[in-house]
Coordinates of C-alpha atoms in Angstrom, one line a residue:
I1 CA -5.5 59.5 47.8
L2 CA -6.6 56.5 49.7
V3 CA -4.2 54.8 52.2
D4 CA -4.7 51.6 53.8
N5 CA -2.6 49.1 56.1
I6 CA 0.5 51.3 56.7
H7 CA 3.2 49.4 58.8
I8 CA 6.7 50.6 60.1
N9 CA 8.9 47.6 61.0
P10 CA 12.5 47.6 61.8
A11 CA 14.9 47.2 58.8
N12 CA 17.3 44.1 58.8
E13 CA 19.9 42.6 56.4
Y14 CA 17.2 41.5 54.0
T15 CA 15.6 44.9 53.8
V16 CA 16.0 46.3 49.8
G17 CA 17.9 49.6 50.1
V18 CA 19.7 49.3 53.5
I19 CA 23.5 49.6 53.4
Q20 CA 25.1 47.2 55.6
D21 CA 28.8 47.4 55.3
C22 CA 30.8 49.8 53.2
E23 CA 33.8 47.4 53.2
D24 CA 31.9 44.8 51.9
P25 CA 33.5 44.2 48.0
S26 CA 30.0 43.0 46.8
L27 CA 28.3 46.0 47.9
N28 CA 25.8 47.6 45.4
L29 CA 24.8 51.2 46.0
V30 CA 21.9 50.8 43.7
A31 CA 18.9 49.6 45.6
N32 CA 16.2 47.4 43.5
G33 CA 18.3 47.8 40.5
N34 CA 16.6 44.6 38.7
A35 CA 13.3 45.4 39.8
D36 CA 12.8 42.2 41.3
T37 CA 10.5 43.6 44.0
G38 CA 8.0 44.0 41.1
D39 CA 7.8 47.6 41.5
H40 CA 10.0 50.6 41.1
R41 CA 10.8 51.6 44.6
F42 CA 13.5 54.0 45.0
W43 CA 13.2 55.0 41.3
F44 CA 12.1 58.5 40.1
I45 CA 12.3 60.6 36.8
R46 CA 14.6 63.5 36.8
G47 CA 13.2 67.2 36.5
N48 CA 9.8 68.9 37.9
G49 CA 7.2 69.9 35.3
G50 CA 7.1 69.4 31.7
E51 CA 6.9 65.8 30.4
G52 CA 9.1 63.2 31.9
G53 CA 7.0 59.9 31.1
H54 CA 6.5 57.5 33.6
I55 CA 8.2 54.0 35.1
E56 CA 6.6 50.8 34.4
V57 CA 7.8 47.4 35.5
H58 CA 7.4 44.6 33.2
H59 CA 7.9 40.8 33.0
T60 CA 10.5 40.1 30.3
E61 CA 12.8 37.0 29.5
R62 CA 15.2 38.6 32.1
G63 CA 12.6 38.5 34.7
Y64 CA 11.3 41.9 36.0
A65 CA 12.7 45.1 34.3
F66 CA 12.1 48.7 34.2
R67 CA 10.4 50.6 31.5
H68 CA 10.7 54.4 31.0
A69 CA 7.3 54.8 28.9
G70 CA 5.5 57.7 27.6
Y71 CA 6.9 61.0 26.2
R72 CA 10.0 62.8 27.5
S73 CA 10.4 66.3 26.5
E74 CA 14.4 66.4 27.2
R75 CA 17.2 64.1 26.8
W76 CA 18.3 64.4 30.5
R77 CA 14.7 63.4 31.8
G78 CA 15.8 59.9 32.5
M79 CA 15.1 57.4 35.6
L80 CA 17.0 58.9 38.8
Q81 CA 18.0 57.3 42.1
S82 CA 19.5 59.1 45.1
L83 CA 22.3 57.0 46.1
D84 CA 23.6 56.5 50.0
A85 CA 26.6 58.7 49.9
T86 CA 27.9 57.3 53.1
C87 CA 30.4 54.8 51.3
I88 CA 31.3 57.1 48.5
T89 CA 34.7 58.3 49.7
P90 CA 37.5 60.3 48.1
H91 CA 39.7 58.5 45.7
S92 CA 37.3 55.5 45.7
T93 CA 36.7 53.7 42.2
W94 CA 33.2 52.4 41.2
Q95 CA 31.8 50.5 38.3
I96 CA 28.3 51.5 37.2
S97 CA 26.6 48.8 35.0
A98 CA 23.3 47.9 33.5
M99 CA 21.5 46.2 30.6
F100 CA 19.1 48.2 28.2
R101 CA 16.8 47.9 25.4
Y102 CA 15.9 51.0 22.9
F103 CA 12.8 51.4 21.2
V104 CA 10.0 53.8 20.1
T105 CA 6.3 52.9 20.6
N106 CA 4.4 53.7 17.6
E107 CA 0.9 55.1 17.3
H108 CA -0.7 51.6 17.9
G109 CA 1.2 51.0 21.0
I110 CA 3.8 48.7 19.5
D111 CA 7.3 48.7 20.5
V112 CA 9.5 49.1 17.6
P113 CA 13.5 48.5 18.3
Q114 CA 15.8 51.3 17.1
V115 CA 19.3 51.5 16.6
C116 CA 21.4 53.9 18.7
D117 CA 25.1 54.9 19.1
K118 CA 26.8 53.3 22.0
S119 CA 30.1 55.0 21.6
N120 CA 29.2 58.5 21.9
P121 CA 26.6 60.0 24.5
M122 CA 26.4 63.4 22.9
A123 CA 25.4 62.1 19.7
P124 CA 21.7 62.8 18.5
D125 CA 20.8 59.0 18.5
S126 CA 23.1 58.2 21.7
C127 CA 22.2 55.0 23.5
P128 CA 21.1 55.4 27.1
V129 CA 24.3 56.3 29.3
F130 CA 24.4 57.2 33.0
E131 CA 25.2 60.5 34.8
L132 CA 26.2 61.2 38.5
Q133 CA 25.5 64.5 40.2
F134 CA 27.1 65.5 43.4
V135 CA 25.0 67.8 45.5
S136 CA 24.8 69.8 48.6
L137 CA 21.4 71.2 49.0
K138 CA 21.8 74.4 51.2
H139 CA 18.5 76.0 50.5
T140 CA 17.0 78.3 52.9
S141 CA 13.8 80.6 52.8
T142 CA 16.2 83.6 52.3
D143 CA 18.8 82.5 50.0
N144 CA 16.6 81.1 47.1
G145 CA 19.1 78.2 46.9
A146 CA 22.2 80.3 46.3
G147 CA 24.3 78.0 48.6
N148 CA 23.6 74.9 46.5
M149 CA 26.3 73.2 45.2
A150 CA 26.5 70.7 42.4
L151 CA 29.1 68.7 40.7
N152 CA 28.1 66.6 37.5
T153 CA 30.0 64.0 35.8
G154 CA 27.9 64.8 32.4
P155 CA 26.8 61.8 30.4
M156 CA 29.4 59.2 30.8
V157 CA 31.1 57.2 28.0
N158 CA 29.9 53.7 27.5
E159 CA 33.0 51.4 28.1
D160 CA 31.3 48.3 26.7
T161 CA 32.8 47.7 23.3
E162 CA 30.2 44.9 22.2
E163 CA 28.4 45.9 19.1
F164 CA 24.9 47.0 19.5
V165 CA 22.5 44.2 19.0
L166 CA 19.1 45.7 17.7
G167 CA 16.2 44.6 19.9
D168 CA 18.1 42.8 22.2
W169 CA 19.6 43.7 25.6
N170 CA 22.9 45.7 25.4
R171 CA 25.0 46.6 28.2
I172 CA 26.3 49.9 29.9
V173 CA 29.6 50.1 31.8
H174 CA 31.1 53.4 33.2
T175 CA 34.1 53.7 35.7
I176 CA 34.6 56.5 37.8
T177 CA 36.9 57.6 40.4
V178 CA 35.3 60.1 43.2
S179 CA 37.3 63.3 43.8
E180 CA 37.5 65.1 47.0
D181 CA 35.2 67.7 45.7
M182 CA 32.6 65.1 44.8
A183 CA 33.0 63.2 48.2
M184 CA 32.3 66.4 50.2
Q185 CA 28.8 66.7 48.8
S186 CA 26.0 65.5 50.9
E187 CA 23.7 63.7 48.1
V188 CA 24.6 61.7 44.9
W189 CA 22.1 61.4 42.3
L190 CA 22.6 58.6 39.6
Y191 CA 20.1 59.0 36.5
V192 CA 20.0 58.0 32.8
Q193 CA 21.1 60.5 30.3
S194 CA 21.1 61.1 26.6
V195 CA 18.1 59.4 25.4
A196 CA 16.4 61.6 22.7
K197 CA 13.0 62.6 23.1
G198 CA 10.3 60.3 21.2
F199 CA 12.6 57.2 22.3
N200 CA 11.9 54.9 25.2
Y201 CA 14.2 52.2 26.9
E202 CA 14.0 49.5 29.1
L203 CA 16.6 49.0 32.2
D204 CA 17.8 46.0 34.2
D205 CA 20.5 44.9 36.5
V206 CA 21.7 48.4 37.4
E207 CA 24.6 48.2 39.8
M208 CA 27.1 50.6 41.2
L209 CA 29.8 48.4 42.8
P210 CA 33.3 49.3 44.2
L211 CA 36.6 48.4 42.4
V212 CA 39.3 47.1 44.7

């Protein structure tokens, strides 16, 4: 690994990923949700070991967008971001949304659009959806993680009722109200779920906004 020209500068209101005001009705908890930084900072792939593919940033007709490329060994191995949990309070309601395209990459490296099921996140051919995990990590050298706590929403149902359009951008919409137990956890992970192995997706305009 070669590292050069490292800078540490004060953050300000223009810094990507900085939460300024939890009371701001336009607050988006997702940092770099549209890849307009030209990279995939703040995004990872869920899971350790195995095959999770990799994240690319491509220029599309929408501008920059994320692409989860390569082979994924599990449906749950999607793009993940750890959110700032400060603003996620008990009984607050949030809308999660994004745009996606769904395809396979054939042996010649050509992306071939595929049909997926927007209505059922548990279907074998489900379209991408999101899942939230609320986590408190209390691992120590002696408890082997026994004190960890995790609450999951499971793959959430897509509330967007528009018909799926093959090869085009389609929308994901979820609404969630945070319970007291969820809000007590110290970390919140948002990640893509329910994409069958062997399939790929592009993602753009990811948001998690408060509903007033």
